[in-house]
């Protein structure tokens, strides 16, 4: 059963003691993307990930990874997966190398060469023979990623990977994950409640609230879905009111010949116009030609945060 | 499938790469050497080799049980406490096999501890007092059979205590698997080991048929050694005791497996 989706959720439901934690989740994760799983705390992100890796059973539904069911064909399905569930908890009394050796032994075909390779990838060469209890959180995180990549999985699952990392560590991890997806074709599934993080890292984001999937958003420009929609653009000008008049005069209002309706207004001393990307340059040229000074142009594309708040209704978020 | 031995190797690494095992074993050997050394140097007429072996065996055997129980109680629950169980389980191995590898490593540790005590008792006391031949078990171990040699009693005793150890360790392993808290598992298991004998005697006072099936009544198998031709001990036979222990063993194993393979891993 080869499909383009590496993971298929079908009506996945989890009930604990009569309480529904996850409610009918159906979702496909495409290969080779960084896929974000976003939701407020307690929305069921970790539960979903635990079910994906077989740490929890689902009450109903099915999860297939690489075509194999996690419930009935676990040993086959889990081979596709490398994961860190919550914190990167390793054996603290062992060295980093012994930890990697431990997990390498559990998978056939992972030799010492591959261990050395992931150590280099994770940049842990210098400290790998020290005990893990002497590692900083960032190093543990990297060791966690290293163990997850040992068997060259096609799916990497990371639960809140940026928790507790400093900004440099977050940036490093982010670049690394993007590299994995782009160069090695690994699907990366990251959960987080940090909206801004997801925005920088992910191709697509699924938003979950109270155990229900409420939206899937594409975040990468270039796939066309967001391009055709005009977004509000702010112009910082010396004479905004005059500029508004110029624009109203120069651009034909919506008519029979397919012209668009202009939505422009002056707010707080700024001229705000709904415009497409191409229109911005033309508007700028027009304003300059009319002798109006342009100090700044800012596209007010909705951030994921706005979208997130919009779809979750702004309730009980973050 | 691929090599199950690797799983046991992993569990062994997690047991023997920690200092605590070496501290426990070091203490054990040191205690044997110290007791023999003090007896050798301070007493006007030093005790015989087998006398010391008999005394030290009674003192040290519970220590071996305690060490084995600590390892058994920690081997599953410790992974839950540290959170490493999540990384351990998300591998292409069924939970049964992972649990089995842990159980195998636990039994191995019990076996090694026993073997170490066995070697230490003999070696240390032979070094201090020299080997004595032809000593009867009746003289030093208080066995009923006058014909049995001390050497034979010693070996049989280790064998019987190893059987009890397996049952005790399996109990600790079950507690470890069911409660998933290292501290609770170690505490409960130690309570059972330390109070076992006393509880057994307490139950012995109750004049009811079901008392014969209580676990604590059967953990001391050494009383069946060297009974000569009398055959029964307090109305019970070795066969009966072994059958009761086997019954408990099956229950412990079934519970460990049932809980470990079925329950969700949360927290």
XYZ file of C-alpha atoms in Angstrom:
585
model
C 0.000 0.000 0.000
C 2.303 2.749 -1.199
C 0.849 6.201 -0.946
C 2.325 9.646 -1.010
C 1.419 10.131 2.645
C 3.946 8.775 5.100
C 1.468 8.884 7.965
C -2.253 8.394 7.718
C -4.539 9.102 10.635
C -8.012 7.721 10.199
C -10.693 8.750 12.649
C -8.271 8.419 15.550
C -10.057 8.693 18.867
C -8.754 8.380 22.405
C -10.949 8.232 25.451
C -9.594 8.067 28.969
C -12.109 7.394 31.685
C -15.058 8.563 29.614
C -13.323 11.787 28.670
C -12.560 12.220 24.990
C -8.965 13.379 24.597
C -8.691 13.024 20.847
C -11.829 13.148 18.771
C -11.946 11.629 15.291
C -8.600 12.882 14.015
C -8.124 12.298 10.293
C -4.955 13.648 8.735
C -2.342 12.774 6.111
C 1.285 13.797 6.448
C 2.983 14.256 3.074
C 6.541 13.010 2.596
C 9.522 15.326 2.840
C 7.806 18.200 4.605
C 8.198 19.812 7.955
C 4.726 19.437 9.337
C 3.706 21.390 12.393
C 1.218 20.222 14.955
C -0.025 23.239 16.765
C -2.357 23.590 19.662
C -2.728 25.127 23.070
C -1.489 23.197 26.083
C -3.730 20.266 26.874
C -5.211 20.101 23.403
C -4.010 16.537 22.825
C -0.732 17.007 20.942
C 1.343 14.737 23.140
C -1.420 12.136 23.344
C -1.551 12.028 19.551
C 2.207 11.586 19.338
C 2.128 8.853 21.962
C -0.461 7.019 19.921
C 1.632 7.463 16.770
C 4.598 5.721 18.355
C 2.532 3.062 20.114
C 3.075 4.246 23.664
C -0.681 4.641 23.973
C -3.469 2.646 22.416
C -6.205 4.371 20.522
C -9.787 3.782 21.484
C -10.919 3.913 17.873
C -9.470 4.497 14.444
C -6.185 3.652 12.841
C -2.741 5.152 12.314
C -0.621 3.856 9.457
C 3.038 4.735 9.069
C 4.619 3.835 5.754
C 1.527 1.751 5.082
C 1.845 -0.419 8.209
C -0.686 -0.152 11.003
C 0.787 0.892 14.324
C -1.746 -1.249 16.185
C -1.445 -4.530 14.303
C 1.943 -4.332 12.603
C 3.887 -2.356 15.182
C 7.398 -3.639 14.602
C 7.179 -2.833 10.905
C 5.504 0.537 11.295
C 7.875 1.825 13.979
C 10.940 1.167 11.814
C 10.043 4.247 9.805
C 10.025 6.366 12.912
C 12.648 8.209 14.886
C 11.250 10.196 17.758
C 11.744 12.221 20.874
C 8.645 12.162 23.024
C 8.653 15.202 25.273
C 12.023 15.735 26.917
C 15.094 14.023 25.472
C 15.483 11.671 28.417
C 18.573 9.541 27.997
C 20.378 7.243 30.410
C 22.209 9.821 32.494
C 24.654 7.379 34.044
C 25.861 6.276 30.600
C 28.001 8.292 28.227
C 26.515 9.786 25.092
C 28.235 7.112 23.067
C 26.892 4.295 25.233
C 23.399 5.732 24.853
C 23.706 5.692 21.085
C 25.186 2.203 21.160
C 22.249 1.087 23.276
C 19.703 2.240 20.708
C 21.813 1.145 17.748
C 21.816 -2.398 19.086
C 18.037 -2.450 18.973
C 17.899 -1.946 15.228
C 19.539 -4.250 12.693
C 22.045 -2.772 10.283
C 23.111 0.161 12.429
C 26.838 -0.223 12.892
C 29.586 1.785 14.521
C 30.050 3.765 11.304
C 26.524 5.053 11.457
C 26.934 5.932 15.134
C 30.008 8.012 14.307
C 28.099 9.617 11.458
C 25.193 10.808 13.610
C 27.628 12.029 16.260
C 29.252 14.224 13.638
C 25.846 15.337 12.316
C 24.813 16.361 15.805
C 28.166 18.037 16.440
C 28.805 16.084 19.623
C 32.268 14.763 18.749
C 34.059 16.374 21.649
C 31.760 15.368 24.477
C 30.392 12.032 23.286
C 32.425 9.992 25.777
C 31.262 12.073 28.745
C 28.367 10.978 30.905
C 25.028 12.395 29.821
C 24.419 13.856 33.287
C 27.147 16.401 32.509
C 25.406 17.558 29.308
C 23.515 20.801 28.933
C 19.906 20.689 27.793
C 20.916 21.736 24.289
C 23.404 18.871 24.098
C 20.826 16.403 25.373
C 18.457 17.663 22.724
C 21.097 17.055 20.071
C 21.835 13.624 21.448
C 18.102 12.982 21.308
C 17.965 13.946 17.662
C 21.054 11.803 17.018
C 19.427 8.678 18.499
C 16.263 9.376 16.536
C 18.225 9.520 13.270
C 20.356 6.423 13.879
C 18.359 4.099 11.655
C 17.721 6.685 8.927
C 13.996 6.958 9.560
C 11.679 8.409 6.957
C 9.675 10.118 9.684
C 11.092 12.157 12.522
C 8.694 12.982 15.342
C 9.638 15.701 17.791
C 7.400 16.706 20.654
C 7.931 20.325 21.671
C 11.560 20.243 20.516
C 12.297 23.866 21.297
C 11.185 23.709 24.927
C 13.906 25.006 27.161
C 16.352 25.817 24.381
C 17.950 29.242 24.146
C 17.360 31.332 21.001
C 20.607 30.161 19.410
C 19.710 26.550 20.106
C 16.231 27.039 18.673
C 17.636 28.588 15.523
C 20.149 25.810 15.138
C 17.512 23.136 15.542
C 15.195 24.899 13.129
C 17.829 25.088 10.403
C 18.778 21.503 11.023
C 15.220 20.248 10.698
C 14.670 22.177 7.473
C 17.891 20.714 6.140
C 16.755 17.203 7.006
C 13.493 17.695 5.194
C 14.978 19.358 2.144
C 18.155 17.346 1.680
C 17.337 13.929 3.067
C 13.643 13.920 2.261
C 12.732 13.121 5.840
C 9.274 14.060 6.976
C 9.524 15.993 10.205
C 6.507 16.118 12.472
C 6.896 18.763 15.170
C 4.442 19.657 17.853
C 4.488 22.989 19.570
C 2.387 25.640 21.174
C 4.828 28.305 20.009
C 3.212 29.891 16.992
C 6.129 31.971 15.861
C 8.391 28.931 15.906
C 6.082 26.950 13.689
C 5.826 29.807 11.266
C 9.570 29.775 10.672
C 9.992 26.043 10.540
C 7.036 24.368 8.914
C 5.618 23.854 5.431
C 2.210 23.053 6.772
C 0.549 23.311 10.124
C -2.345 21.354 11.526
C -4.111 23.155 14.318
C -5.721 21.128 17.044
C -7.920 22.313 19.843
C -9.603 20.282 22.568
C -8.743 17.070 20.724
C -10.251 18.167 17.428
C -8.443 19.016 14.241
C -9.755 22.452 13.357
C -7.585 23.593 10.481
C -4.664 22.786 8.195
C -2.686 25.749 6.859
C 0.057 25.945 4.313
C 2.804 28.328 5.368
C 5.237 28.292 2.465
C 4.793 30.921 -0.209
C 5.094 29.677 -3.742
C 2.402 27.061 -3.627
C -0.064 29.614 -4.967
C -2.725 29.225 -2.363
C -2.002 32.497 -0.627
C -0.670 34.484 -3.565
C -3.974 35.282 -5.181
C -5.446 36.913 -2.123
C -4.806 40.628 -1.637
C -3.369 41.406 1.773
C -3.476 44.736 3.564
C -0.411 46.870 2.841
C 0.582 49.870 4.944
C 2.171 52.868 3.276
C 3.986 55.376 5.460
C 3.661 58.699 3.616
C 4.056 62.423 4.213
C 0.529 63.232 2.964
C -1.629 60.131 3.307
C -4.957 61.817 2.611
C -3.723 63.314 -0.625
C -2.298 59.951 -1.615
C -5.637 58.309 -1.023
C -7.234 60.812 -3.377
C -4.568 60.176 -5.986
C -5.152 56.495 -5.860
C -8.923 56.821 -6.049
C -8.486 59.023 -9.072
C -5.891 56.941 -10.890
C -7.253 53.472 -10.525
C -10.512 52.622 -12.133
C -13.062 51.351 -9.644
C -14.567 47.931 -10.117
C -16.562 47.906 -13.256
C -17.803 45.748 -16.094
C -14.301 45.302 -17.535
C -13.060 43.215 -14.621
C -11.308 45.922 -12.648
C -11.052 45.322 -8.931
C -12.661 47.166 -6.145
C -10.142 49.274 -4.299
C -10.172 48.944 -0.566
C -8.109 51.786 0.729
C -8.313 53.921 3.831
C -6.212 56.092 6.073
C -5.704 54.727 9.555
C -3.520 56.301 12.232
C -1.666 58.354 9.672
C -0.966 55.334 7.481
C -2.500 54.538 4.145
C -3.789 50.979 4.125
C -4.626 49.317 0.825
C -5.543 45.730 0.062
C -3.121 44.786 -2.678
C -1.456 41.900 -4.421
C 2.293 41.604 -4.432
C 2.636 43.057 -7.953
C 0.330 45.961 -7.152
C 2.587 47.218 -4.387
C 5.360 48.188 -6.795
C 2.932 49.945 -9.126
C 1.273 51.838 -6.286
C 4.672 52.968 -5.126
C 5.610 54.210 -8.598
C 2.313 56.046 -8.873
C 2.739 57.782 -5.519
C 6.305 58.809 -6.245
C 5.281 60.188 -9.626
C 2.630 62.335 -7.913
C 5.305 63.814 -5.658
C 4.307 62.041 -2.486
C 7.139 60.922 -0.261
C 7.100 57.221 0.607
C 8.885 56.409 3.868
C 7.949 52.807 4.259
C 5.844 49.980 2.887
C 4.795 47.087 5.068
C 2.831 44.051 4.056
C 0.425 43.128 6.790
C 0.109 39.452 5.906
C -1.649 37.688 8.695
C 0.794 35.961 10.945
C 0.101 32.460 12.018
C -0.753 33.889 15.377
C -3.598 35.875 13.869
C -4.754 32.834 11.961
C -4.436 30.706 15.039
C -6.410 33.087 17.168
C -8.932 33.401 14.386
C -9.592 29.694 14.068
C -9.499 28.923 17.761
C -11.723 31.891 18.453
C -9.098 33.329 20.744
C -10.195 31.118 23.590
C -7.840 29.325 25.942
C -4.820 29.693 23.759
C -1.150 29.437 24.552
C 14.074 -11.895 13.788
C 17.358 -10.263 14.690
C 19.410 -10.762 17.749
C 17.569 -10.892 21.054
C 20.964 -11.147 22.735
C 21.514 -7.471 21.968
C 18.583 -6.540 24.176
C 20.020 -8.494 27.090
C 23.403 -6.921 26.370
C 21.757 -3.497 26.652
C 20.114 -4.350 29.954
C 23.401 -5.688 31.267
C 25.128 -2.487 30.228
C 22.550 -0.489 32.176
C 23.110 -2.638 35.276
C 26.885 -2.955 35.303
C 27.820 0.526 34.065
C 26.507 1.951 37.288
C 28.640 2.269 40.353
C 25.987 0.909 42.693
C 26.380 -2.708 41.561
C 30.108 -2.624 42.190
C 29.575 -0.977 45.549
C 27.084 -3.694 46.511
C 29.361 -6.494 45.401
C 32.396 -4.854 46.952
C 30.549 -4.524 50.269
C 29.551 -8.159 50.124
C 33.078 -9.485 49.588
C 34.481 -7.008 52.072
C 31.987 -8.080 54.745
C 32.889 -11.743 54.293
C 36.596 -10.951 54.470
C 36.166 -8.669 57.474
C 34.121 -11.133 59.529
C 36.566 -13.962 58.809
C 39.557 -11.744 59.435
C 38.252 -10.546 62.795
C 37.399 -14.107 63.830
C 40.839 -15.254 62.752
C 42.841 -12.614 64.561
C 40.878 -11.894 67.718
C 39.839 -15.301 68.925
C 42.190 -17.397 71.107
C 41.110 -20.614 69.444
C 40.041 -19.676 65.887
C 36.842 -21.258 64.519
C 37.015 -23.873 61.816
C 36.551 -23.016 58.164
C 33.103 -24.605 57.830
C 31.845 -22.933 60.989
C 32.646 -19.557 59.503
C 31.112 -20.503 56.171
C 27.906 -21.550 57.937
C 27.654 -18.336 59.954
C 28.493 -16.050 57.057
C 26.100 -17.819 54.717
C 23.195 -17.118 57.075
C 24.243 -13.466 57.410
C 25.110 -12.747 53.779
C 22.332 -14.560 51.943
C 19.686 -11.945 52.810
C 22.104 -9.312 51.549
C 22.240 -11.043 48.165
C 18.428 -11.092 48.132
C 18.314 -7.406 48.960
C 20.755 -6.496 46.175
C 18.958 -8.642 43.623
C 15.618 -7.195 44.678
C 16.922 -3.636 44.346
C 18.065 -4.344 40.810
C 14.845 -6.160 39.931
C 12.645 -3.440 41.383
C 14.543 -0.744 39.545
C 14.934 -2.348 36.155
C 11.434 -1.569 34.884
C 10.234 1.133 37.261
C 13.516 3.033 36.983
C 12.953 3.532 33.264
C 9.527 4.960 33.950
C 10.861 7.265 36.634
C 13.641 8.528 34.366
C 11.353 8.728 31.319
C 13.718 6.604 29.245
C 11.024 3.956 28.816
C 9.576 6.054 25.980
C 12.775 5.852 23.970
C 13.187 2.194 24.804
C 9.739 1.130 23.642
C 9.657 2.963 20.314
C 11.960 0.444 18.653
C 11.105 -2.437 16.358
C 10.672 -4.795 19.301
C 7.486 -5.937 20.969
C 6.996 -4.948 24.572
C 7.074 -8.629 25.564
C 10.566 -9.080 24.224
C 11.821 -5.934 25.899
C 10.349 -7.086 29.202
C 11.817 -10.553 28.706
C 15.274 -9.084 28.130
C 14.923 -7.155 31.376
C 13.829 -10.263 33.219
C 16.734 -12.267 31.815
C 19.208 -9.574 32.881
C 17.651 -9.530 36.365
C 17.994 -13.298 36.781
C 21.555 -13.119 35.493
C 22.362 -10.508 38.094
C 20.869 -12.732 40.814
C 22.918 -15.635 39.537
C 26.157 -13.647 39.421
C 25.581 -12.320 42.939
C 25.015 -15.838 44.229
C 28.086 -17.114 42.415
C 30.173 -14.294 43.838
C 29.020 -15.007 47.386
C 29.652 -18.723 46.849
C 33.187 -18.078 45.654
C 33.889 -15.471 48.340
C 32.700 -17.695 51.189
C 34.858 -20.598 50.091
C 37.962 -18.680 49.045
C 38.142 -16.255 51.957
C 37.641 -18.953 54.559
C 40.024 -21.390 52.901
C 42.647 -18.643 52.860
C 42.139 -17.842 56.559
C 41.499 -21.284 58.001
C 42.567 -23.828 55.364
C 40.236 -26.404 53.817
C 38.798 -28.965 56.205
C 37.880 -32.337 54.799
C 35.347 -34.796 56.095
C 33.258 -32.367 58.137
C 29.640 -33.441 58.510
C 26.738 -31.078 57.899
C 25.282 -32.068 61.265
C 28.241 -30.448 63.047
C 28.249 -27.034 61.412
C 24.893 -26.518 59.675
C 22.785 -28.454 62.152
C 21.398 -30.812 59.535
C 19.420 -33.811 60.798
C 21.063 -36.327 58.505
C 24.282 -37.496 60.227
C 25.739 -38.909 56.993
C 25.596 -35.711 54.932
C 28.869 -33.864 54.365
C 29.211 -30.120 54.966
C 30.292 -29.656 51.365
C 27.167 -31.340 50.057
C 24.909 -29.324 52.392
C 26.613 -26.122 51.325
C 25.986 -26.811 47.640
C 22.404 -27.921 48.120
C 21.753 -24.910 50.267
C 22.928 -22.563 47.541
C 20.755 -24.342 45.021
C 17.653 -24.104 47.227
C 18.282 -20.463 48.021
C 18.685 -19.712 44.372
C 15.196 -21.090 43.774
C 13.803 -18.854 46.529
C 15.767 -15.947 45.103
C 14.165 -16.441 41.699
C 10.707 -16.259 43.258
C 11.587 -13.206 45.365
C 13.194 -11.441 42.421
C 10.184 -12.224 40.242
C 7.947 -10.706 42.898
C 10.080 -7.541 42.902
C 10.052 -7.526 39.108
C 6.272 -7.729 39.112
C 5.959 -4.877 41.601
C 8.359 -2.913 39.410
C 6.317 -3.540 36.296
C 2.943 -2.878 37.931
C 3.704 0.201 40.025
C 6.196 1.909 37.739
C 7.731 3.839 40.580
C 11.262 2.915 41.485
C 11.004 4.039 45.098
C 7.741 2.226 45.737
C 8.928 -0.942 44.021
C 12.170 -1.085 45.980
C 10.431 -0.267 49.257
C 7.671 -2.852 48.852
C 10.031 -5.577 47.668
C 12.489 -4.993 50.499
C 9.637 -5.144 52.966
C 8.697 -8.553 51.605
C 12.295 -9.794 51.763
C 13.004 -8.488 55.262
C 9.657 -9.353 56.812
C 9.159 -12.617 54.950
C 10.438 -14.870 57.674
C 8.607 -13.060 60.467
C 5.383 -12.995 58.480
C 5.824 -16.690 57.760
C 6.058 -17.443 61.467
C 3.067 -15.233 62.173
C 0.973 -17.032 59.599
C 2.219 -20.303 61.063
C 0.292 -19.502 64.252
C -2.993 -19.461 62.407
C -4.564 -22.879 62.388
C -6.283 -22.811 59.043
C -5.787 -24.803 55.889
C -5.160 -21.761 53.628
C -2.121 -20.778 55.646
C -0.238 -23.619 53.948
C -0.581 -21.759 50.664
C 0.873 -18.452 51.864
C 4.049 -17.526 49.979
C 6.103 -16.712 53.079
C 5.698 -20.246 54.409
C 7.720 -21.597 51.515
C 10.527 -19.153 50.853
C 12.955 -20.965 53.145
C 13.672 -24.177 51.282
C 16.891 -24.960 53.146
C 14.927 -26.615 55.934
C 14.275 -29.529 53.591
C 17.994 -30.239 53.184
C 19.516 -33.110 55.088
C 16.347 -34.240 56.790
C 17.555 -37.786 56.472
C 14.726 -40.282 56.179
C 12.118 -38.265 58.089
C 10.724 -36.985 54.762
C 8.340 -34.311 55.975
C 8.940 -31.061 57.781
C 6.096 -29.629 59.791
C 3.642 -31.586 57.690
C 5.005 -30.121 54.439
C 7.238 -31.622 51.820
C 9.715 -30.066 49.424
C 7.465 -31.046 46.546
C 4.538 -29.175 48.076
C 6.627 -26.074 48.736
C 7.968 -26.085 45.192
C 4.454 -26.454 43.812
C 3.212 -23.483 45.834
C 6.227 -21.392 44.742
C 5.601 -22.378 41.128
C 2.008 -21.255 41.484
C 3.064 -17.828 42.768
C 5.750 -17.617 40.097
C 3.187 -18.077 37.341
C 0.950 -15.420 38.882
C 3.842 -12.937 39.208
C 4.964 -13.493 35.638
C 1.460 -13.265 34.211
C 0.760 -10.022 36.066
C 4.085 -8.466 35.028
C 3.493 -9.272 31.397
C -0.165 -8.378 31.342
C 0.380 -4.961 32.846
C 3.553 -4.077 30.964
C 2.320 -5.038 27.520
C -1.120 -3.508 27.832
C -0.944 -0.296 29.778
C -0.495 3.093 28.162
C 2.772 4.852 28.796
C 1.780 8.270 30.066
C 3.670 10.943 31.950
